[in-house]
Short mmCIF file of C-alpha atoms in Angstrom, two decimals:
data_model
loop_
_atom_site.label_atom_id
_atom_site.label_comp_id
_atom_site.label_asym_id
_atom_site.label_seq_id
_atom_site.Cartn_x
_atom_site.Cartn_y
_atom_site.Cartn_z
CA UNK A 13 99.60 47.01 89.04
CA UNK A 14 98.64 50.17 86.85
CA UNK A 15 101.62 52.16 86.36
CA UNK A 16 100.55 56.29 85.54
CA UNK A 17 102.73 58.85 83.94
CA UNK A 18 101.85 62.60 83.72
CA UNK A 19 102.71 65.38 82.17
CA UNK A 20 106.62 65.07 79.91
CA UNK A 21 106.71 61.45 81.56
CA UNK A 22 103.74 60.44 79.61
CA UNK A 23 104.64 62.57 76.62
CA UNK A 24 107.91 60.65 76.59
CA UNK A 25 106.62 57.31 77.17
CA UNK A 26 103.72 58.09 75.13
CA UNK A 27 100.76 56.34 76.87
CA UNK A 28 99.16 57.76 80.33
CA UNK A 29 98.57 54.78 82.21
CA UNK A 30 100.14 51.11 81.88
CA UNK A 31 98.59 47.45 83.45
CA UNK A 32 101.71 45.95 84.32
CA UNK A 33 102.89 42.99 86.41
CA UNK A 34 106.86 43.30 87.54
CA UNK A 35 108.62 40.53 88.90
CA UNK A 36 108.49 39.35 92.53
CA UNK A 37 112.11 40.64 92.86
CA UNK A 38 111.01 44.66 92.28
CA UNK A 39 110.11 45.41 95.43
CA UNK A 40 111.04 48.89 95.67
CA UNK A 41 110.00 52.21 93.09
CA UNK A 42 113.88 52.53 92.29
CA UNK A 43 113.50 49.03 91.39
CA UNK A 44 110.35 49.85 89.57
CA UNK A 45 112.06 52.73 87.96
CA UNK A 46 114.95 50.23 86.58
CA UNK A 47 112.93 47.92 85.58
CA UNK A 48 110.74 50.46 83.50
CA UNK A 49 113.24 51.93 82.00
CA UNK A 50 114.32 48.54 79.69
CA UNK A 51 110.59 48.96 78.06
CA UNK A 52 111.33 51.70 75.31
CA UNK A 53 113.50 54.17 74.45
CA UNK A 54 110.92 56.53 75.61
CA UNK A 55 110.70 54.57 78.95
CA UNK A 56 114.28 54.83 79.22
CA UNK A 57 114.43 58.63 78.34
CA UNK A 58 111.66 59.64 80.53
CA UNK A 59 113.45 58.02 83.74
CA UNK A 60 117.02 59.32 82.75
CA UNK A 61 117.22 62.31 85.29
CA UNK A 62 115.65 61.06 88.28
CA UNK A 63 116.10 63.95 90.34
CA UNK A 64 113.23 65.50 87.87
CA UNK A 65 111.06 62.49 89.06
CA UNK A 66 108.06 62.84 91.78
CA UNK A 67 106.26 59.14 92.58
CA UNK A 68 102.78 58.59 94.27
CA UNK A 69 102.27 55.16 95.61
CA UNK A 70 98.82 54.38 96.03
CA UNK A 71 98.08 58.56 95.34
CA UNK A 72 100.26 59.04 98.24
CA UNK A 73 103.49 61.56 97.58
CA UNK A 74 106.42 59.03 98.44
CA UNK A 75 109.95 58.89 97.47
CA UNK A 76 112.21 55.80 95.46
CA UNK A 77 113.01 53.91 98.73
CA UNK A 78 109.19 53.04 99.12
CA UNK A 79 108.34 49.57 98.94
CA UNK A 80 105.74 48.74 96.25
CA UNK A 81 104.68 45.25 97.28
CA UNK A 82 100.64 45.34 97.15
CA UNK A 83 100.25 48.62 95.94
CA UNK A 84 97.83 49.04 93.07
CA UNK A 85 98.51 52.28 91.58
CA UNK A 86 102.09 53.92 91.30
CA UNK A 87 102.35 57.25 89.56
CA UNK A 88 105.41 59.11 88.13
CA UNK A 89 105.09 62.68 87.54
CA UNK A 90 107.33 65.91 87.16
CA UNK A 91 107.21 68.34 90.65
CA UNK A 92 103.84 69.70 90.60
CA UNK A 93 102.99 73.58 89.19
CA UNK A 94 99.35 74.12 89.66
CA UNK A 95 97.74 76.73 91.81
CA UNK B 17 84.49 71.35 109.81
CA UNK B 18 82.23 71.82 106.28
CA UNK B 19 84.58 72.32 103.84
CA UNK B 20 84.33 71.89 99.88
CA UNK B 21 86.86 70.93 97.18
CA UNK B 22 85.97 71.13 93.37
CA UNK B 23 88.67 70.26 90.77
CA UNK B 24 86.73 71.04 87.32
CA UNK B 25 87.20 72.12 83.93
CA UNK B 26 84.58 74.90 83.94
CA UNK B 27 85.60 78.24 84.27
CA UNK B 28 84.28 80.17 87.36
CA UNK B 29 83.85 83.22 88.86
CA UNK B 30 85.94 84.11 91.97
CA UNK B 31 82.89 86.83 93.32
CA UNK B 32 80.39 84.25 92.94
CA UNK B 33 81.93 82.02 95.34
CA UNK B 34 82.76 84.42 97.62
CA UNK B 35 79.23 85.42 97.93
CA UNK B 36 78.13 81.72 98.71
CA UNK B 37 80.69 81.01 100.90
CA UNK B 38 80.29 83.87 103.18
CA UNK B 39 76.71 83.17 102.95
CA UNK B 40 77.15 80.12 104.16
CA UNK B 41 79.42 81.40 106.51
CA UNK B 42 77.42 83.96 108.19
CA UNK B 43 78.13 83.37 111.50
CA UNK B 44 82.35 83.51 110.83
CA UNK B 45 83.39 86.87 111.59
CA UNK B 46 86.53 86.87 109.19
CA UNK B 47 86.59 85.46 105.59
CA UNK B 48 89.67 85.48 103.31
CA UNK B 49 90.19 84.16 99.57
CA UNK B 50 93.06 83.99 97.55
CA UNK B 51 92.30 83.84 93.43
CA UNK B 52 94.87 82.19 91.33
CA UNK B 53 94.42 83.60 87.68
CA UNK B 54 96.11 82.91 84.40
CA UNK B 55 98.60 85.49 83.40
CA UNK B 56 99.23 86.64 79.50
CA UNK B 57 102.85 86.24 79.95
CA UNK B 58 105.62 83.68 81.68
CA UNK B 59 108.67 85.97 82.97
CA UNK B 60 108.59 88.11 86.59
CA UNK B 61 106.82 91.44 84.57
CA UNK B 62 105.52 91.64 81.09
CA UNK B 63 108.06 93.67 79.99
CA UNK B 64 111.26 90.86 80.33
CA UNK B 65 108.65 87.84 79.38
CA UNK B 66 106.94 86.17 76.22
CA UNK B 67 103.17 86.04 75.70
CA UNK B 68 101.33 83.08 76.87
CA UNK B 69 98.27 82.74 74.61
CA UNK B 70 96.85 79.13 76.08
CA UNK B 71 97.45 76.93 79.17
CA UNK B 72 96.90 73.37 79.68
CA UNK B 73 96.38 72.15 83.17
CA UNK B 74 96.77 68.29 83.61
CA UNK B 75 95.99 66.75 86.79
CA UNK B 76 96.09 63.64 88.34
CA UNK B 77 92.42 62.41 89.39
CA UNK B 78 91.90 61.18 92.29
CA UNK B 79 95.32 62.20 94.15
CA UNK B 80 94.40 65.71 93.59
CA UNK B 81 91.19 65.67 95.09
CA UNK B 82 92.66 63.46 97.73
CA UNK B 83 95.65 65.85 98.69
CA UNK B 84 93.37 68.54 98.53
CA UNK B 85 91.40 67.12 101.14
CA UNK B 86 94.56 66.25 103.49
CA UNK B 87 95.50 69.78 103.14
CA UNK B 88 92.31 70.92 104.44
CA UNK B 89 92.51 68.15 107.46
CA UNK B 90 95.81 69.55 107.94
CA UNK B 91 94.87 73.27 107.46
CA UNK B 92 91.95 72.23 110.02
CA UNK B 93 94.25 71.22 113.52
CA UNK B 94 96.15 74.04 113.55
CA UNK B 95 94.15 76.46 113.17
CA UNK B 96 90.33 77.35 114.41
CA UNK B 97 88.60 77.61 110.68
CA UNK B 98 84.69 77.06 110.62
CA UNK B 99 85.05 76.85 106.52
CA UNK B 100 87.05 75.73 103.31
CA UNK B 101 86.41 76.08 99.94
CA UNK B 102 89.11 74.97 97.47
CA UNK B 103 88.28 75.26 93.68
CA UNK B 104 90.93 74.27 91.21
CA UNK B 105 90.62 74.29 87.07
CA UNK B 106 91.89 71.48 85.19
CA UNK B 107 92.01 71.78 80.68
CA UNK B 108 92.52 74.74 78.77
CA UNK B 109 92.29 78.05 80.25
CA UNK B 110 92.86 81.35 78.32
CA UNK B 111 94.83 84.40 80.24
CA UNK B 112 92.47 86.17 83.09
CA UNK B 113 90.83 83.07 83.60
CA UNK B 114 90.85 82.45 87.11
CA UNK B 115 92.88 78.96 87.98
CA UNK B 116 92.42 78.29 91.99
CA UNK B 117 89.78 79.94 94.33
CA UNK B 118 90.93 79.46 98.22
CA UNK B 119 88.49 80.62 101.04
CA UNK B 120 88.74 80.40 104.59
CA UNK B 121 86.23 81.17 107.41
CA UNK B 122 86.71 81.90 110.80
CA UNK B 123 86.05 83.87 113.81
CA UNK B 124 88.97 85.70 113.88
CA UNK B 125 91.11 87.12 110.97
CA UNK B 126 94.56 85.94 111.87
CA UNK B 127 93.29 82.09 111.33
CA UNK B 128 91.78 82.77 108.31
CA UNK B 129 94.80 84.70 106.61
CA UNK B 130 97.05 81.78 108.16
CA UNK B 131 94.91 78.89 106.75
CA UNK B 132 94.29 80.54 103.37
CA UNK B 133 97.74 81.02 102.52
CA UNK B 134 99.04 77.55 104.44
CA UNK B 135 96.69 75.89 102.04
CA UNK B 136 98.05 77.61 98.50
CA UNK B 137 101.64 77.09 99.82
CA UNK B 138 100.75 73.32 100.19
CA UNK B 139 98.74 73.23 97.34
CA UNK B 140 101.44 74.38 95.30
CA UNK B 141 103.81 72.26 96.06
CA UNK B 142 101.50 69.15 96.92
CA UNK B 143 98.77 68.78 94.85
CA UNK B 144 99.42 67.15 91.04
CA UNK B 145 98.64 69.79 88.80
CA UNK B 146 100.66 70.37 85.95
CA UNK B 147 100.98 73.62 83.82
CA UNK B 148 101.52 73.43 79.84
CA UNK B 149 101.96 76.92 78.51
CA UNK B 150 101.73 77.36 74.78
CA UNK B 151 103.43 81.26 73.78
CA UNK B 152 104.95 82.50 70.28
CA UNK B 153 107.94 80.00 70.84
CA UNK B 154 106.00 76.70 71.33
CA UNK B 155 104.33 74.58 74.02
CA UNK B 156 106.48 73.79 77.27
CA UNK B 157 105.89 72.63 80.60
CA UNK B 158 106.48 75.10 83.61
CA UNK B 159 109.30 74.32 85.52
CA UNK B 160 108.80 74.31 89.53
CA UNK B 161 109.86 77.09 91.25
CA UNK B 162 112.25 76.40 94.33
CA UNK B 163 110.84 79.48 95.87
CA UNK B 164 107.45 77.54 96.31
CA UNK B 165 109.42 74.97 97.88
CA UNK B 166 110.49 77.88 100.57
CA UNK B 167 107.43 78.93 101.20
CA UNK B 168 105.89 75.51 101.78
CA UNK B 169 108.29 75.05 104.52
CA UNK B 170 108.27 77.56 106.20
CA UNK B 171 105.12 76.46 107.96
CA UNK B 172 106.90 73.62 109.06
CA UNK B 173 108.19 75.36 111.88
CA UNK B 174 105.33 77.33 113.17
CA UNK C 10 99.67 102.16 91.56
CA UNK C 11 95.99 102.43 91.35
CA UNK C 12 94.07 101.91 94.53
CA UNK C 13 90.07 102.89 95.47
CA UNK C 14 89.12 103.68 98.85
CA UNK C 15 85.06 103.68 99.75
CA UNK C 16 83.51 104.94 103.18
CA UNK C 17 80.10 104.08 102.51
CA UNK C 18 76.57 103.71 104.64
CA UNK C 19 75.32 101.77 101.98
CA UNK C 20 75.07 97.58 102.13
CA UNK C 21 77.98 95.83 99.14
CA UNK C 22 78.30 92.15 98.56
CA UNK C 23 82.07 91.00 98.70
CA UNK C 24 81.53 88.93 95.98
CA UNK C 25 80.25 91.53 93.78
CA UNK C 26 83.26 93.59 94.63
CA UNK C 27 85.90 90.58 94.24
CA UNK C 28 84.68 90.41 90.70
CA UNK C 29 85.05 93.80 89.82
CA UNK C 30 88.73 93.85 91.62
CA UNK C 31 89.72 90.97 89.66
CA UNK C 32 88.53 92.33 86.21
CA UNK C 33 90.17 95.30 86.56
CA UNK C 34 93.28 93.49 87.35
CA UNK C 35 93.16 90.79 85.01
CA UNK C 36 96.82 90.84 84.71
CA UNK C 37 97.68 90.42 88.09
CA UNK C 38 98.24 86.67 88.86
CA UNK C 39 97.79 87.00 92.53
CA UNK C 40 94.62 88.71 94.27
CA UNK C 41 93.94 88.36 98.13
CA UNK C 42 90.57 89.40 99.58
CA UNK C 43 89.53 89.88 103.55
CA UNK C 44 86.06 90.84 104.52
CA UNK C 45 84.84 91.41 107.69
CA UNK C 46 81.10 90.23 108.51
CA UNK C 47 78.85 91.44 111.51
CA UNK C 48 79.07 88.62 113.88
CA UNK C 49 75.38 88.27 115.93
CA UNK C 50 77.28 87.63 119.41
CA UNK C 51 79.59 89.81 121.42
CA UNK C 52 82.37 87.35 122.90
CA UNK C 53 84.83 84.36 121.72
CA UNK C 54 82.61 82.27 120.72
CA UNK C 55 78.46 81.60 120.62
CA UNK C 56 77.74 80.05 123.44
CA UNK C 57 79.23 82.34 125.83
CA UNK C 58 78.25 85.25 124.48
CA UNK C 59 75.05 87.69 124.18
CA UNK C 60 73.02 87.91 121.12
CA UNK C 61 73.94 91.20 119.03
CA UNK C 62 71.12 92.72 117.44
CA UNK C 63 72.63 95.11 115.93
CA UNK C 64 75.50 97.61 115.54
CA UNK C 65 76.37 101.07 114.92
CA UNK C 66 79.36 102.33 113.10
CA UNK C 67 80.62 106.06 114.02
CA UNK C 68 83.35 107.38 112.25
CA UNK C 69 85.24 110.60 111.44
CA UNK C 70 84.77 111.78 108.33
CA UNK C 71 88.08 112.80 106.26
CA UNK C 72 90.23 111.10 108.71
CA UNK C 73 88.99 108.16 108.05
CA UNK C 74 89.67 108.31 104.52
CA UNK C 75 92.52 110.27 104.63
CA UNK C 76 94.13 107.49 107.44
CA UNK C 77 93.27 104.22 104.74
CA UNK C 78 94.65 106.29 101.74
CA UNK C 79 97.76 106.51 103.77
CA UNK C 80 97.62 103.04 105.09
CA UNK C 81 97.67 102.11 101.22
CA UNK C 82 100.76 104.49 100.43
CA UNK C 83 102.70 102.86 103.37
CA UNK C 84 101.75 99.07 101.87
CA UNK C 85 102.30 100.34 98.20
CA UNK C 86 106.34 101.05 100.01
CA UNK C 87 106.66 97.52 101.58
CA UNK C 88 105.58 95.58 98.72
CA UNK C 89 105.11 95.31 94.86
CA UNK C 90 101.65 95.32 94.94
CA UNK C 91 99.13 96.51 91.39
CA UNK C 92 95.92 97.59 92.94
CA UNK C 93 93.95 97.85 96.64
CA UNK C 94 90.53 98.21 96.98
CA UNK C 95 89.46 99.07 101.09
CA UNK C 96 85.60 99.64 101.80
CA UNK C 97 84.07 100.27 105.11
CA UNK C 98 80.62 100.61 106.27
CA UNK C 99 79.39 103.02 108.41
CA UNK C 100 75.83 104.28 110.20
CA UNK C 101 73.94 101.00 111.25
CA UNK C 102 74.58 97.30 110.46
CA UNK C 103 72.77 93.79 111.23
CA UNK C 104 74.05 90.92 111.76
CA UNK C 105 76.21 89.26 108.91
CA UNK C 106 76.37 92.17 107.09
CA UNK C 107 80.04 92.78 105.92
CA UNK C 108 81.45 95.44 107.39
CA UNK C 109 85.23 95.73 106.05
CA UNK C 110 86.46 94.66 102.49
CA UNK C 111 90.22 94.96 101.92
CA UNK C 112 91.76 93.06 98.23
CA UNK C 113 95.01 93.20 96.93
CA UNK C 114 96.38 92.59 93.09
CA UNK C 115 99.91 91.47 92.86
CA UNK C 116 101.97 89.46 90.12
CA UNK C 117 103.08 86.98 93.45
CA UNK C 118 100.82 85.80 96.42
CA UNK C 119 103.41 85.83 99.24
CA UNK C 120 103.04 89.70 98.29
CA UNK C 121 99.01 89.75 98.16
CA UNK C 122 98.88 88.33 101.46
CA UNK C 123 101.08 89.99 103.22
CA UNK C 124 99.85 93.42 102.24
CA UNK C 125 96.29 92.73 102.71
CA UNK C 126 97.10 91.00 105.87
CA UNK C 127 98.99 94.44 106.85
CA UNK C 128 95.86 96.49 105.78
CA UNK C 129 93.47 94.83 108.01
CA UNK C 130 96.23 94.77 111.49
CA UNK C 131 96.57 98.79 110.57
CA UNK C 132 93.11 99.41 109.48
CA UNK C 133 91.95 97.86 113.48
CA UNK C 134 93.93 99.78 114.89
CA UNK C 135 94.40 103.05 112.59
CA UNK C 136 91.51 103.84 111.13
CA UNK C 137 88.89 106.38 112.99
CA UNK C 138 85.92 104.02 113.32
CA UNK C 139 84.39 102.82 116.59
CA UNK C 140 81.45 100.04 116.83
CA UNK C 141 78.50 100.40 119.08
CA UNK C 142 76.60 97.13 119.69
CA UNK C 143 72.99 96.73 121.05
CA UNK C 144 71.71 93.46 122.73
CA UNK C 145 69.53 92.55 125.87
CA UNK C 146 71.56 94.15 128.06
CA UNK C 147 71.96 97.42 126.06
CA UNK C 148 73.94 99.39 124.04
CA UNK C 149 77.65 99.49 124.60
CA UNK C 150 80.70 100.82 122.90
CA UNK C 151 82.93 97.73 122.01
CA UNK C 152 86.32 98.34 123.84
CA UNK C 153 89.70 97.58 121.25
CA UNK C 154 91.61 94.81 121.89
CA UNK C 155 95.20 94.81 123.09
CA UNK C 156 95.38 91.58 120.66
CA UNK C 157 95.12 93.91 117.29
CA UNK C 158 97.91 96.53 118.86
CA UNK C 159 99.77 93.29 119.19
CA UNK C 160 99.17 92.31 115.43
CA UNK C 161 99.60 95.30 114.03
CA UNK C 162 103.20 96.08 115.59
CA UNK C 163 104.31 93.13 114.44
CA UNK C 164 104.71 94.77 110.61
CA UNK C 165 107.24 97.10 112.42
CA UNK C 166 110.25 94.97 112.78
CA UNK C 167 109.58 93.54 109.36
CA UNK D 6 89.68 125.79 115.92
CA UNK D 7 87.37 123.61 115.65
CA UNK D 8 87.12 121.07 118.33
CA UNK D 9 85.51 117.38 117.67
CA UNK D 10 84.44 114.29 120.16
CA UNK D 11 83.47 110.69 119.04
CA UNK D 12 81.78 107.91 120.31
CA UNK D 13 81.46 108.01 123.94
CA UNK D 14 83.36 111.30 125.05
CA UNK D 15 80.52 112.49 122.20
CA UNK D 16 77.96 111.09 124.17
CA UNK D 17 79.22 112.42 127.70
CA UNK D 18 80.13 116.03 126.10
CA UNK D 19 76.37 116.14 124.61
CA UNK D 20 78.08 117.40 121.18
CA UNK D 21 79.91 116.39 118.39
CA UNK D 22 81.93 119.20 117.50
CA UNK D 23 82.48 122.79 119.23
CA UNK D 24 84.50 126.01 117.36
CA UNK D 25 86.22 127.47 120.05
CA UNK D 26 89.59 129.87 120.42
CA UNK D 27 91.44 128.54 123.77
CA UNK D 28 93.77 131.12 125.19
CA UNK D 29 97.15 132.05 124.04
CA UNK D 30 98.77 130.22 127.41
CA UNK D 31 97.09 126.92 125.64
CA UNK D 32 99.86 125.34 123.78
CA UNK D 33 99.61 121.32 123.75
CA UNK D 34 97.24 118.74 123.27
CA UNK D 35 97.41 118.58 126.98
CA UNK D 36 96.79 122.48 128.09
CA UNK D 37 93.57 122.14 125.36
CA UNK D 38 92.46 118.56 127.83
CA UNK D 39 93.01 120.65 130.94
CA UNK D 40 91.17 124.02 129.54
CA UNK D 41 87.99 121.65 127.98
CA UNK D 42 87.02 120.12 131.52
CA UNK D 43 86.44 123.11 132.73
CA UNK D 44 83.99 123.75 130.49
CA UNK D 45 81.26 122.18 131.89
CA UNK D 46 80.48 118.35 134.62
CA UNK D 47 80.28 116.93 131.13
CA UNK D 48 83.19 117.61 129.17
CA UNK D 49 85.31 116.85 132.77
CA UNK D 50 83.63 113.39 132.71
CA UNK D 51 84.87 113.03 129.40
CA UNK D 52 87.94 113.86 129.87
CA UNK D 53 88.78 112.30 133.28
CA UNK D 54 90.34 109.11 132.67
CA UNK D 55 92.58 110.39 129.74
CA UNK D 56 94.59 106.85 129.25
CA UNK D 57 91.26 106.08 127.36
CA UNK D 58 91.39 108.98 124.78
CA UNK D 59 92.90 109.13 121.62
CA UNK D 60 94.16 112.41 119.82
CA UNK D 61 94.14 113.57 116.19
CA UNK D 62 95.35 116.59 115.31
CA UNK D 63 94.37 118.32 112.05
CA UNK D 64 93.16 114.82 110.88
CA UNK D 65 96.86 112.76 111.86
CA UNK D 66 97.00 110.84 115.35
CA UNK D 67 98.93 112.60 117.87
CA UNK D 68 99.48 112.40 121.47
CA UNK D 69 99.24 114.64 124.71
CA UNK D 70 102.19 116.78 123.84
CA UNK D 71 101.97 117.37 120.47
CA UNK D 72 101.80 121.37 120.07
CA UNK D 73 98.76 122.63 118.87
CA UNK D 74 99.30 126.48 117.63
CA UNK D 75 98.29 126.66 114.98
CA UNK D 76 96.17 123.87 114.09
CA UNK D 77 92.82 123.65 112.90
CA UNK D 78 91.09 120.80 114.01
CA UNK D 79 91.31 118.50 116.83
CA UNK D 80 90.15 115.62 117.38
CA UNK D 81 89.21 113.30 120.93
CA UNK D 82 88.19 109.58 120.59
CA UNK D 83 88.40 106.40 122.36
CA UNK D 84 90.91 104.08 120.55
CA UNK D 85 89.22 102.70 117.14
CA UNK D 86 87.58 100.02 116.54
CA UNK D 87 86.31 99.63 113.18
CA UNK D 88 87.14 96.46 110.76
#
């Protein structure tokens, strides 16, 4: 599963883009979000204030009650400002 | 419906693309663009605000290009539009520079007004951009504006 | 506020003009742009329609300007708006020529639209201009349509 | 006080413009209408149907009963259609 962060997610966590494989029982992105957040400090800090937090699942907008089983590509992300 | 979506890092020119997409568009009675461009400072006037000397525009690859698209499929069943063309800038940019380009074509102006601006509402508060502005006090990331957020749902109801 | 008002006989290119309009208001972050183009048919759409050949535009001179300039004044009132540019063809056109260009400069876009969008409803049904169309059948003075009174009066309750 | 037609009351009139100095008893938009048709098969074709005419006096719209004393320019047209 790649894992993407953009913007002051990625700052924080300090890589873009991660391969990872969670265990069978994170089957939700709130789940993915825990789980996450035990990687680093900088994991941790970037998923402190959730409420700052957009997700993509599968470049789809979706929201932390979306289940993740099969996706390949979840993305975390501050709300968008372009345009 | 044509339509066209570019997400690039080159700079552009906003009169350019108006010229070839009306060309294109010859037939389409009413054309309307809206031109996003880099401002020099980051408050509601220049007066109140700090300079902004550089901007970095991240942007998710793929999704962007993707949401774009939806909002043009979207932008296309409400309204009767023979045209889109949605450029958007991703990098550094330097104040003036234009950011977003949105044109609309269609036989009658009312559609084309509507679709234009239904598309930057949506596109401001769908597609994953991300603004970095760098100013006399540092680098930060621009915050989302709630009033964005207002404006994208207001077409909710119509 | 600055604003530039052009009753010409002579041919522009929209693009051409949407680059000078943005350049001069480099500081605005929000610029809007309608143009009207010569359709070659006379009715909804294509296929029911006649072929237009082409089209002549009478208009009063000094009212004509005198009308937009005031048009302009009453949008400059409604909304904090940096800079209009309105040019309008007269004499004769062909098809896909343009034959209105309104822009608007602004520091937000809910404000570019809105007064552009307000220029073009007034402008239809304001400004001292009336369109004469030729095709197989003839030459014919193009009636208005009750839908642009209906477009325009909707700026007066808001 | 100069008197101006566009468009198709132009056409039916057989001139653009006319200077002419109505009588004294000739005090609205209306009285001018009534006086004009009289002036010749053409100018009473013009103005026979008068929901179809538009008025502008010196150069700002007006309507039937707008008082004209005064004024130097006036102005008959079907309603516009420019843009």
């Amino acid at each position: 599963m790649n894992i993407l962060y953009f913007a002051w997610l990625r700052e924080r966590i300090g890589v873009g883009a991660e391969t990872l494989s969670p265990p069978a029982a994170v089957e939700t992105v709130t789940q993915l979000m825990d789980w996450l957040s035990q990687r680093s400090a900088g994991h941790a800090a970037a998923f402190a204030d959730r409420k700052l937090i957009r997700i993509a699942v599968d470049q789809v907008h979706s929201n932390p009650a979306t289940r993740i089983i099969g996706a390949k590509e979840i993305a975390f992300f501050p709300p968008v400002t372009g345009g | 419906m044509a339509h066209k979506i570019r997400v690039q890092r080159a700079a552009f020119d906003q009169g350019d693309e108006l010229t070839k997409f009306s060309a294109r568009n010859a037939s389409s009675g009413a054309i309307c663009s809206f031109t996003g461009q880099m401002r020099d400072f980051n408050g509601p006037d220049k007066k109140s605000s700090e300079t902004i000397t550089t901007m970095e525009l991240e942007y998710y690859p793929g999704m962007a290009e993707r949401e774009l698209a939806e909002l043009v499929a979207q932008a296309q069943q409400r309204w009767g539009i023979d045209d889109v063309c949605i450029i958007h800038r991703f990098g550094n940019l330097t104040p003036t520079e234009a950011i977003v380009f949105v044109a609309t074509a269609s036989a009658h102006r009312a559609e084309a007004f509507a679709a234009c601006e239904f598309l930057m509402d949506w596109l401001k508060t769908k597609a994953p951009f991300w603004k970095k502005e760098t100013g006399p006090s540092g680098t930060t990331w621009v915050a989302a504006q709630s009033s964005d957020e207002d404006r994208a749902k207001r077409w909710e109801n119509n």
